[in-house]
Amino acid sequence: MMPATLTASHLAPVLPAAESVSVSDLSNGERAVALYASDMPGEYRYRRGDDAKVFAWIVQGANRLGLSELYRSAAFLRGFRLLWLARSATGEQKRAHALRFPNAARLRRAELLASLTVGMTKMCQAAIDRSGRPQVEGACRCAGSGWFEVCFEPGDPTSVAWENCAAHNPKGLRPTPVAVVA
């Protein structure tokens, strides 16, 4: 569980000095999670010239969580957002998301502010690549296969179709058939 605002500051940074983080090394979702975990005030509104303050909060949140937990939480956030947008998030996934991010208003604020930072500083290719690998907390309707059945008319077996999972198969790619060689 990630608290909305941590109540005690760390005596020493979580990241070793060799693992210093730069905002450009983080994806949009990672920046949002870092802002969520930082000391950013809950009602903060961006003002022109606040770039350094926002970047400092992002670095503070990343240091507070550590890179591995930051990457992991951002991947879960991305997976949940994809499922939520496709209206296919399960109750278990919604509960896991609410446990990870209990303050929904703070998360919305962090996501909006993180999206502003993308225009201020670019993302490195590794961050872009990480953002393309969402993860899912809880059981998924597709059971990890990337596809699940949708029944349009209960009781009619001909009204069943396959739908791609927004988190495990966001591009809706079908597996290619294996060629048989005799």
XYZ file of C-alpha atoms in Angstrom:
182
model
C 0.000 0.000 0.000
C 1.268 3.437 -0.888
C 0.213 6.225 1.463
C -1.112 9.395 -0.089
C 1.371 11.466 1.867
C 4.085 9.847 3.884
C 4.083 11.106 7.438
C 7.732 10.570 8.328
C 10.637 11.610 6.154
C 13.504 9.232 5.539
C 16.732 9.860 7.421
C 18.663 8.845 4.313
C 17.507 8.674 0.710
C 16.263 5.275 -0.443
C 18.281 5.415 -3.649
C 22.046 5.007 -3.340
C 24.067 7.930 -4.704
C 24.998 5.838 -7.758
C 21.287 5.428 -8.569
C 20.392 9.107 -8.804
C 17.257 9.700 -10.867
C 16.512 12.355 -13.468
C 12.991 13.378 -14.478
C 13.799 12.600 -18.124
C 14.565 8.998 -17.063
C 10.933 8.535 -15.943
C 7.793 7.856 -17.956
C 4.630 9.878 -17.491
C 3.135 7.209 -15.200
C 6.334 6.986 -13.157
C 6.306 10.766 -12.738
C 2.681 10.592 -11.558
C 3.453 7.880 -8.990
C 6.496 9.845 -7.793
C 4.385 12.985 -7.379
C 1.754 10.957 -5.506
C 4.420 9.743 -3.044
C 6.105 13.155 -2.695
C 5.393 16.080 -0.393
C 3.411 17.821 -3.144
C 0.494 19.630 -1.469
C -2.825 17.965 -2.245
C -4.396 21.156 -3.601
C -1.323 22.298 -5.549
C -1.995 24.143 -8.819
C 0.793 24.603 -11.308
C 1.963 28.159 -11.956
C 4.330 29.382 -14.630
C 7.865 29.149 -13.315
C 7.171 26.245 -10.938
C 9.062 23.747 -13.118
C 11.964 23.325 -10.663
C 9.566 22.788 -7.742
C 7.608 20.112 -9.646
C 10.784 18.355 -10.792
C 12.073 18.380 -7.199
C 8.860 16.691 -6.017
C 9.200 14.052 -8.730
C 12.791 13.302 -7.706
C 11.765 13.310 -4.020
C 8.957 10.789 -4.664
C 11.239 8.577 -6.763
C 13.881 8.611 -4.016
C 11.254 7.904 -1.371
C 9.872 4.850 -3.186
C 13.029 3.534 -4.812
C 13.196 2.850 -8.542
C 11.994 -0.752 -8.481
C 8.822 0.104 -6.507
C 8.279 3.218 -8.621
C 8.478 1.198 -11.859
C 6.242 -1.524 -10.412
C 3.560 0.871 -9.145
C 3.570 2.801 -12.427
C 3.130 -0.449 -14.401
C 0.163 -1.398 -12.182
C -1.305 2.095 -12.626
C -0.941 1.828 -16.410
C -2.519 -1.644 -16.479
C -5.454 -0.490 -14.375
C -5.994 2.625 -16.491
C -6.079 0.543 -19.681
C -8.597 -1.885 -18.176
C -10.664 0.944 -16.706
C -10.818 2.746 -20.061
C -11.943 -0.480 -21.749
C -14.528 -1.007 -18.979
C -13.099 -4.418 -18.236
C -11.498 -3.915 -14.814
C -12.682 -6.542 -12.337
C -13.731 -5.836 -8.766
C -10.522 -7.404 -7.512
C -8.453 -5.094 -9.726
C -10.432 -2.046 -8.563
C -9.835 -2.994 -4.917
C -6.103 -3.521 -5.504
C -5.881 -0.137 -7.232
C -7.745 1.553 -4.353
C -5.365 -0.054 -1.838
C -2.308 1.072 -3.786
C -3.656 4.602 -4.364
C -6.181 5.318 -1.583
C -6.439 9.054 -2.287
C -8.106 9.252 -5.721
C -8.105 13.062 -5.811
C -4.359 13.165 -5.115
C -3.735 10.585 -7.834
C -5.746 12.621 -10.365
C -3.786 15.743 -9.428
C -0.473 13.856 -9.719
C -1.440 12.420 -13.120
C -2.453 15.836 -14.465
C 0.717 17.477 -13.197
C 2.880 14.631 -14.542
C 1.330 15.058 -17.980
C 2.342 18.738 -17.924
C 5.968 17.778 -17.308
C 6.116 15.823 -20.570
C 6.036 19.144 -22.408
C 8.777 20.527 -20.162
C 11.269 17.698 -20.532
C 11.421 14.718 -22.853
C 11.415 11.068 -21.809
C 14.321 8.767 -22.571
C 13.626 5.718 -24.755
C 13.925 3.315 -21.793
C 11.113 5.169 -19.996
C 8.934 5.025 -23.109
C 9.617 1.292 -23.393
C 8.731 0.697 -19.716
C 5.425 2.536 -20.132
C 4.494 0.038 -22.835
C 4.660 -2.884 -20.392
C 1.605 -2.599 -18.126
C 0.994 -5.038 -15.281
C -2.230 -6.180 -13.677
C -2.925 -6.645 -9.959
C -5.526 -9.298 -9.284
C -7.142 -11.860 -11.544
C -7.701 -10.689 -15.101
C -10.673 -11.690 -17.234
C -8.272 -13.011 -19.885
C -6.211 -15.056 -17.372
C -3.086 -13.606 -19.025
C -3.911 -14.906 -22.510
C -4.755 -11.492 -23.968
C -8.296 -12.558 -24.994
C -11.596 -13.214 -23.220
C -15.102 -14.245 -24.248
C -17.914 -11.724 -24.415
C -21.500 -12.947 -24.590
C -23.884 -10.474 -26.217
C -27.082 -12.443 -25.580
C -27.129 -14.807 -22.605
C -28.550 -18.172 -23.566
C -27.582 -17.857 -27.251
C -24.289 -19.705 -27.866
C -23.885 -18.006 -31.247
C -23.680 -14.542 -29.684
C -20.207 -15.094 -28.210
C -17.212 -13.129 -29.451
C -13.596 -12.738 -28.390
C -12.361 -9.386 -27.108
C -8.746 -8.397 -26.580
C -7.614 -7.559 -23.056
C -6.632 -3.888 -22.819
C -3.766 -4.663 -20.416
C -2.372 -7.971 -21.717
C -3.007 -7.346 -25.419
C -3.642 -3.611 -25.926
C -3.010 -3.735 -29.676
C -5.483 -6.590 -30.175
C -2.965 -8.744 -32.010
C -4.027 -12.295 -32.719
C -1.443 -15.014 -32.284
C -0.007 -16.020 -35.607
C -0.746 -19.599 -36.613
C 2.198 -21.927 -36.624
C 3.037 -23.279 -40.043
C 2.976 -27.049 -40.385
C 5.864 -28.509 -42.328
C 5.553 -32.068 -43.572
